[in-house]
Amino acid sequence: MANLILILGDQLSHQLSALEDADKDNDGVVMAEVHDEASYTNHHKKKLIYIFSAMRHFARELEQQGWHVHYQHYHPDNPEQSLEAVVSKLAAEHRPERLITTECGEWRLHSQISQWHEHLGIPVEIRPDTRFVCRKQEFADWAKGRKQLRMEFFYREMRKKTGLLMTPEGKPEGGQWNFDSDNRKKWSGKPPAPAPFRVEPDSVTREVIQLVEEYFPDHFGTSEDFHFSVTADQAQAALEHFIDFALPCFGDYQDALSDHEDWLFHSILSPYLNTGLLDPTDVCQAVAQAWYSGRAPLNAAEGFIRQIIGWREFVRGIYWLLMPGYAKENRLNNQRSLPWFYWTGETKMRCMHKAIDATARNAYAHHIQRLMVTGNFALLAGIHPEDICDWYLAVYIDAFDWVELPNTLGMVMHADGGYLGSKPYAASGKYIQRMSDHCQNCHYRVQDATGEKACPFNALYWHFIDRHRDDFANNPRMAMMYRNWDKQPDERRSAILSRGEWLLANLEQL
Ligand code: FAD
Ligand code: DLZ
């Protein structure tokens, strides 16, 4: 064997840099389902099923194209339980000239692979991951010397770089870079939300479902009703389904929450983008084309493209710019443990119950559930960033450290001092009431801040504002909140703070 090419579970792209210039006749590919990767967090059962099944389908496609693939199926008794062990064994057996791989998406594994050459006895060539619009160095160059890193300015650079939604004169289509102010409608059931795209499990996926049930019975969530795509063709069909049925309303209801609908008008494409079944630029081009051909409004197409070439690329840039220290940040000095109801959904707070219950069933919750419900609660309750980051890494099908960590530690917990937002995304129950129909079905009263049945988000919000005065009082975007708080009568403030104290001491009972 000339070269051994390692392909990881989130590198399922035929255009992967590790496969470039490879020789099907002489090089070998290795892919492995291993215990170490399947158990570094309490991965949702559907996430395990998705990754193993998509890996198996990808390996089969490679074999059909004539590649020699060494594929390890998961078994708890496999002698090789780590990627390094699998690769070492093959290297000893086949004596390749070198190992080639594409850079891995997370620091933990990346730092391990960077040391492998010391143990394998062959050179390890780590190639850049070309599946992103912005290279790591390009982001670092953009960031250098800037006082503040703001997604909006980065996004404009990516629009110019890709030409997406740009006029021939180099201006943004529609005369604006951003139509976010049009994208804040509450959804009250109309227009009806489309059913998500479904793929019925084939024999490969059914076998993996059994495997996960047998060997990962205690992992979070359910394997029931698995219907995600597991091949690039199926993911492409999911993209087309999104463009046909959900994209037209994606912008309007991007920030909405619903008591009845899990998926609303979201694309549910993140698992495919993050594992390589879909290419981000191709996806954005298809969405831009839908606008040019009159099949979707501009606020929807722009809003969607911003999420991908803006937020998705920005969080990756931040991750690689600031790791490994980033993962340890805790600037608000939070010390509370994650309440147990994050794992069970057993809480009387309707919005929290709904978001966690959907997460357990689907391995999915949309962005506003993650940010403004489960995330907002963790922020207000002062949960330790490591606890809440580990929860998000475990429970979502699309969760990989490079994208989960900045979103949770940065955007939600403001634990990094503000790279992902110039102020924390803290909100009281009023926000949830404005954007959803949860509150009318809730045990708690959203209009109250004190009293046994007062919505916990309310007193927790003001407690957060009060206890973090030193952190935020000088932030111009928070000034109004402090003015509102300070003009409350002393008696009311102390009643709200006592309720806040009680809530913080009794999180498990909420
Ligand atoms: P849509 O709403 O349809 O958006 C389209 C695409 O835009 C997504 O598929 C995704 O690729 C991209 N996108 C949107 N927002 C973001 C964002 N903030 N960061 C990066 N990409 C974005 N996304 C992940 O892919 N993996 C994660 O582990 C993850 N963890 C998150 C944790 C928290 C606390 C929060 C607040 C957000 C997290 N996100 C994560 C971002 C976002 O919530 C998901 O990308 C989105 O919900 C996926 O569903 P969708 O494909 O239907 O997205
Ligand atoms: C997330 C995951 C899981 C659950 N299992 C595997 C696996 O068995 N083999 C593998 O190659 N990759 C797996 N992955 C993905 C990795 O843990 C890791 O998150 C990514 O490769 C980071 O880029």
CSV table of C-alpha atoms in Angstrom, one decimal, residues 54-313:
chain,number,residue,atom,x,y,z
A,54,ALA,CA,-23.8,7.6,7.1
A,55,MET,CA,-20.2,6.3,7.5
A,56,ARG,CA,-21.3,2.8,6.3
A,57,HIS,CA,-23.1,4.2,3.3
A,58,PHE,CA,-20.1,6.4,2.4
A,59,ALA,CA,-17.7,3.5,2.7
A,60,ARG,CA,-19.9,1.5,0.4
A,61,GLU,CA,-19.9,4.3,-2.2
A,62,LEU,CA,-16.1,4.4,-2.1
A,63,GLU,CA,-15.9,0.7,-2.6
A,64,GLN,CA,-18.3,0.9,-5.6
A,65,GLN,CA,-16.0,3.5,-7.0
A,66,GLY,CA,-13.1,1.1,-6.8
A,67,TRP,CA,-11.4,2.1,-3.5
A,68,HIS,CA,-10.0,-0.4,-1.1
A,69,VAL,CA,-11.7,0.5,2.2
A,70,HIS,CA,-10.7,-1.0,5.6
A,71,TYR,CA,-13.9,-0.5,7.6
A,72,GLN,CA,-14.2,-1.3,11.3
A,73,HIS,CA,-17.8,-2.0,12.4
A,74,TYR,CA,-18.5,-1.1,16.0
A,75,HIS,CA,-18.4,-3.9,18.6
A,76,PRO,CA,-17.6,-3.4,22.3
A,77,ASP,CA,-15.1,-6.3,22.1
A,78,ASN,CA,-13.1,-5.0,19.2
A,79,PRO,CA,-9.4,-5.0,20.3
A,80,GLU,CA,-9.0,-1.6,18.7
A,81,GLN,CA,-11.2,1.0,20.5
A,82,SER,CA,-9.6,4.2,19.3
A,83,LEU,CA,-8.8,5.6,15.8
A,84,GLU,CA,-5.1,5.6,16.7
A,85,ALA,CA,-5.2,1.9,17.5
A,86,VAL,CA,-7.0,1.0,14.2
A,87,VAL,CA,-4.6,3.1,12.2
A,88,SER,CA,-1.5,1.6,14.0
A,89,LYS,CA,-2.7,-1.9,13.3
A,90,LEU,CA,-3.2,-1.2,9.6
A,91,ALA,CA,0.1,0.7,9.4
A,92,ALA,CA,1.9,-2.3,10.9
A,93,GLU,CA,0.2,-4.8,8.6
A,94,HIS,CA,0.4,-2.9,5.3
A,95,ARG,CA,3.5,-0.6,5.9
A,96,PRO,CA,2.1,2.4,3.9
A,97,GLU,CA,4.5,5.2,3.0
A,98,ARG,CA,2.4,7.7,5.0
A,99,LEU,CA,-0.9,8.4,6.5
A,100,ILE,CA,-3.0,11.1,4.9
A,101,THR,CA,-5.9,12.8,6.6
A,102,THR,CA,-7.9,16.0,6.4
A,103,GLU,CA,-7.7,18.2,9.5
A,104,CYS,CA,-10.1,17.2,12.1
A,105,GLY,CA,-12.9,19.5,13.2
A,106,GLU,CA,-12.3,19.4,16.9
A,107,TRP,CA,-9.4,20.2,19.1
A,108,ARG,CA,-9.5,17.0,21.2
A,109,LEU,CA,-8.9,14.7,18.3
A,110,HIS,CA,-6.8,17.2,16.3
A,111,SER,CA,-4.2,17.4,19.1
A,112,GLN,CA,-4.1,13.6,19.2
A,113,ILE,CA,-3.7,13.1,15.5
A,114,SER,CA,-1.0,15.8,15.4
A,115,GLN,CA,1.1,13.5,17.7
A,116,TRP,CA,0.5,10.3,15.8
A,117,HIS,CA,3.7,10.5,13.7
A,118,GLU,CA,5.6,9.9,16.9
A,119,HIS,CA,4.0,6.5,17.4
A,120,LEU,CA,3.1,5.3,14.0
A,121,GLY,CA,6.6,5.2,12.5
A,122,ILE,CA,5.4,6.9,9.3
A,123,PRO,CA,4.8,10.5,8.4
A,124,VAL,CA,1.3,11.9,8.9
A,125,GLU,CA,0.1,14.4,6.3
A,126,ILE,CA,-2.7,16.6,7.6
A,127,ARG,CA,-4.4,18.5,4.8
A,128,PRO,CA,-6.6,21.6,5.2
A,129,ASP,CA,-10.3,21.1,5.3
A,130,THR,CA,-11.4,22.8,2.1
A,131,ARG,CA,-15.1,22.3,2.8
A,132,PHE,CA,-15.5,25.8,4.4
A,133,VAL,CA,-15.7,29.1,2.6
A,134,CYS,CA,-13.1,30.7,4.9
A,135,ARG,CA,-9.7,29.1,5.6
A,136,LYS,CA,-8.5,29.2,9.2
A,137,GLN,CA,-5.6,31.5,8.3
A,138,GLU,CA,-7.9,33.8,6.3
A,139,PHE,CA,-10.0,34.2,9.4
A,140,ALA,CA,-7.0,34.8,11.6
A,141,ASP,CA,-5.8,37.5,9.1
A,142,TRP,CA,-9.2,39.1,9.1
A,143,ALA,CA,-9.3,39.1,12.9
A,144,LYS,CA,-5.8,40.5,13.4
A,145,GLY,CA,-5.7,44.0,14.7
A,146,ARG,CA,-9.5,44.4,15.1
A,147,LYS,CA,-10.7,45.7,18.4
A,148,GLN,CA,-13.9,43.7,18.1
A,149,LEU,CA,-14.8,40.7,15.9
A,150,ARG,CA,-18.3,41.2,14.7
A,151,MET,CA,-20.1,38.5,12.6
A,152,GLU,CA,-21.9,41.1,10.5
A,153,PHE,CA,-18.6,42.6,9.1
A,154,PHE,CA,-17.1,39.1,8.5
A,155,TYR,CA,-20.4,38.1,6.8
A,156,ARG,CA,-20.1,41.0,4.3
A,157,GLU,CA,-16.6,39.8,3.4
A,158,MET,CA,-17.9,36.3,2.8
A,159,ARG,CA,-20.7,37.7,0.6
A,160,LYS,CA,-18.1,39.5,-1.5
A,161,LYS,CA,-15.8,36.5,-1.6
A,162,THR,CA,-18.5,34.1,-2.8
A,163,GLY,CA,-20.6,36.6,-4.8
A,164,LEU,CA,-23.7,35.2,-3.2
A,165,LEU,CA,-26.6,37.6,-3.5
A,166,MET,CA,-24.3,40.3,-4.9
A,167,THR,CA,-25.2,42.5,-8.0
A,168,PRO,CA,-22.7,42.6,-10.9
A,169,GLU,CA,-21.7,46.1,-9.5
A,170,GLY,CA,-20.6,44.4,-6.3
A,171,LYS,CA,-23.6,45.6,-4.2
A,172,PRO,CA,-25.8,43.5,-2.0
A,173,GLU,CA,-29.0,42.4,-3.7
A,174,GLY,CA,-32.0,44.4,-2.5
A,175,GLY,CA,-29.7,47.3,-1.4
A,176,GLN,CA,-29.2,45.9,2.1
A,177,TRP,CA,-26.8,43.3,3.5
A,178,ASN,CA,-29.2,42.1,6.1
A,179,PHE,CA,-33.0,41.8,6.3
A,180,ASP,CA,-33.1,40.6,9.9
A,181,SER,CA,-35.6,43.1,11.0
A,182,ASP,CA,-38.2,41.4,8.7
A,183,ASN,CA,-37.5,38.1,10.3
A,184,ARG,CA,-39.2,38.3,13.7
A,185,LYS,CA,-42.8,37.2,13.2
A,186,LYS,CA,-44.6,35.1,15.8
A,187,TRP,CA,-46.2,32.0,14.2
A,188,SER,CA,-49.8,31.2,15.1
A,189,GLY,CA,-50.3,28.1,13.0
A,190,LYS,CA,-50.6,29.7,9.5
A,191,PRO,CA,-49.3,29.1,7.0
A,192,PRO,CA,-49.0,25.5,8.0
A,193,ALA,CA,-45.5,24.3,8.7
A,194,PRO,CA,-44.3,21.6,6.2
A,195,ALA,CA,-43.6,18.0,7.4
A,196,PRO,CA,-39.9,17.4,7.6
A,197,PHE,CA,-38.2,15.4,4.8
A,198,ARG,CA,-38.2,11.7,5.7
A,199,VAL,CA,-36.1,8.8,4.6
A,200,GLU,CA,-37.3,5.4,5.8
A,201,PRO,CA,-34.3,3.4,7.2
A,202,ASP,CA,-32.8,0.9,4.8
A,203,SER,CA,-31.2,-2.4,5.9
A,204,VAL,CA,-27.9,-0.7,6.8
A,205,THR,CA,-29.6,1.9,9.0
A,206,ARG,CA,-31.8,-0.8,10.6
A,207,GLU,CA,-28.8,-2.8,11.5
A,208,VAL,CA,-27.2,0.3,13.1
A,209,ILE,CA,-30.4,1.0,15.0
A,210,GLN,CA,-30.2,-2.5,16.5
A,211,LEU,CA,-26.5,-2.0,17.3
A,212,VAL,CA,-27.1,1.3,19.1
A,213,GLU,CA,-30.0,-0.2,21.1
A,214,GLU,CA,-27.9,-3.1,22.1
A,215,TYR,CA,-24.6,-1.4,23.0
A,216,PHE,CA,-25.7,2.2,23.9
A,217,PRO,CA,-29.0,1.6,25.7
A,218,ASP,CA,-28.3,4.3,28.4
A,219,HIS,CA,-27.4,7.0,26.0
A,220,PHE,CA,-29.7,10.0,25.8
A,221,GLY,CA,-32.8,10.1,23.6
A,222,THR,CA,-34.7,7.6,21.6
A,223,SER,CA,-33.9,5.8,18.4
A,224,GLU,CA,-37.6,5.5,17.5
A,225,ASP,CA,-38.7,7.0,14.2
A,226,PHE,CA,-35.2,7.6,12.8
A,227,HIS,CA,-35.8,9.3,9.5
A,228,PHE,CA,-32.7,11.4,8.7
A,229,SER,CA,-30.9,11.2,5.3
A,230,VAL,CA,-27.7,9.0,5.4
A,231,THR,CA,-26.3,9.6,1.9
A,232,ALA,CA,-25.4,12.6,-0.1
A,233,ASP,CA,-28.2,11.9,-2.6
A,234,GLN,CA,-30.8,11.8,0.2
A,235,ALA,CA,-29.3,14.9,1.8
A,236,GLN,CA,-29.7,16.6,-1.6
A,237,ALA,CA,-33.3,15.6,-1.7
A,238,ALA,CA,-33.7,17.1,1.8
A,239,LEU,CA,-32.3,20.4,0.5
A,240,GLU,CA,-34.8,20.4,-2.4
A,241,HIS,CA,-37.6,19.6,0.0
A,242,PHE,CA,-36.5,22.6,2.2
A,243,ILE,CA,-36.4,25.0,-0.8
A,244,ASP,CA,-39.8,23.9,-2.1
A,245,PHE,CA,-41.7,23.8,1.2
A,246,ALA,CA,-40.0,25.8,4.0
A,247,LEU,CA,-37.7,28.4,2.5
A,248,PRO,CA,-40.4,30.8,1.4
A,249,CYS,CA,-41.4,31.3,5.1
A,250,PHE,CA,-37.9,30.6,6.6
A,251,GLY,CA,-37.1,34.3,7.1
A,252,ASP,CA,-40.5,35.5,8.5
A,253,TYR,CA,-40.6,32.7,11.2
A,254,GLN,CA,-36.9,32.3,11.8
A,255,ASP,CA,-37.3,33.4,15.4
A,256,ALA,CA,-40.6,31.8,16.2
A,257,LEU,CA,-41.3,29.2,18.8
A,258,SER,CA,-44.3,26.8,18.8
A,259,ASP,CA,-46.0,24.6,21.3
A,260,HIS,CA,-47.2,22.3,18.5
A,261,GLU,CA,-44.5,22.1,15.8
A,262,ASP,CA,-41.0,20.8,16.3
A,263,TRP,CA,-39.4,21.9,13.1
A,264,LEU,CA,-41.3,25.0,11.8
A,265,PHE,CA,-39.7,26.4,8.7
A,266,HIS,CA,-36.1,25.4,9.5
A,267,SER,CA,-34.0,23.5,7.0
A,268,ILE,CA,-32.8,20.6,9.2
A,269,LEU,CA,-29.7,20.5,7.0
A,270,SER,CA,-27.0,21.0,9.8
A,271,PRO,CA,-26.2,17.3,10.2
A,272,TYR,CA,-25.5,17.0,6.5
A,273,LEU,CA,-23.5,20.1,6.3
A,274,ASN,CA,-21.4,19.2,9.3
A,275,THR,CA,-20.6,15.7,8.1
A,276,GLY,CA,-20.0,16.5,4.5
A,277,LEU,CA,-23.0,15.1,2.8
A,278,LEU,CA,-23.8,18.6,1.6
A,279,ASP,CA,-21.4,21.4,0.6
A,280,PRO,CA,-22.2,24.8,2.2
A,281,THR,CA,-21.5,26.8,-0.9
A,282,ASP,CA,-23.7,24.5,-3.1
A,283,VAL,CA,-26.5,24.8,-0.6
A,284,CYS,CA,-26.2,28.6,-0.5
A,285,GLN,CA,-26.1,28.7,-4.3
A,286,ALA,CA,-29.3,26.6,-4.5
A,287,VAL,CA,-31.0,29.0,-2.1
A,288,ALA,CA,-29.8,32.1,-3.9
A,289,GLN,CA,-31.1,30.6,-7.2
A,290,ALA,CA,-34.5,30.0,-5.6
A,291,TRP,CA,-34.7,33.8,-4.9
A,292,TYR,CA,-33.5,34.7,-8.5
A,293,SER,CA,-36.2,32.5,-9.9
A,294,GLY,CA,-38.9,33.9,-7.8
A,295,ARG,CA,-39.4,30.9,-5.6
A,296,ALA,CA,-38.5,32.5,-2.3
A,297,PRO,CA,-38.4,36.1,-1.0
A,298,LEU,CA,-35.1,37.9,-0.4
A,299,ASN,CA,-35.5,38.1,3.4
A,300,ALA,CA,-35.7,34.3,3.5
A,301,ALA,CA,-32.8,33.7,1.1
A,302,GLU,CA,-30.5,36.3,2.7
A,303,GLY,CA,-31.4,35.2,6.2
A,304,PHE,CA,-30.6,31.6,5.4
A,305,ILE,CA,-27.3,32.3,3.5
A,306,ARG,CA,-26.2,34.6,6.5
A,307,GLN,CA,-26.6,31.6,8.8
A,308,ILE,CA,-24.2,29.5,6.7
A,309,ILE,CA,-21.6,31.8,5.3
A,310,GLY,CA,-22.0,34.2,8.2
A,311,TRP,CA,-22.6,32.4,11.5
A,312,ARG,CA,-21.4,29.0,10.7
A,313,GLU,CA,-18.1,30.2,9.2
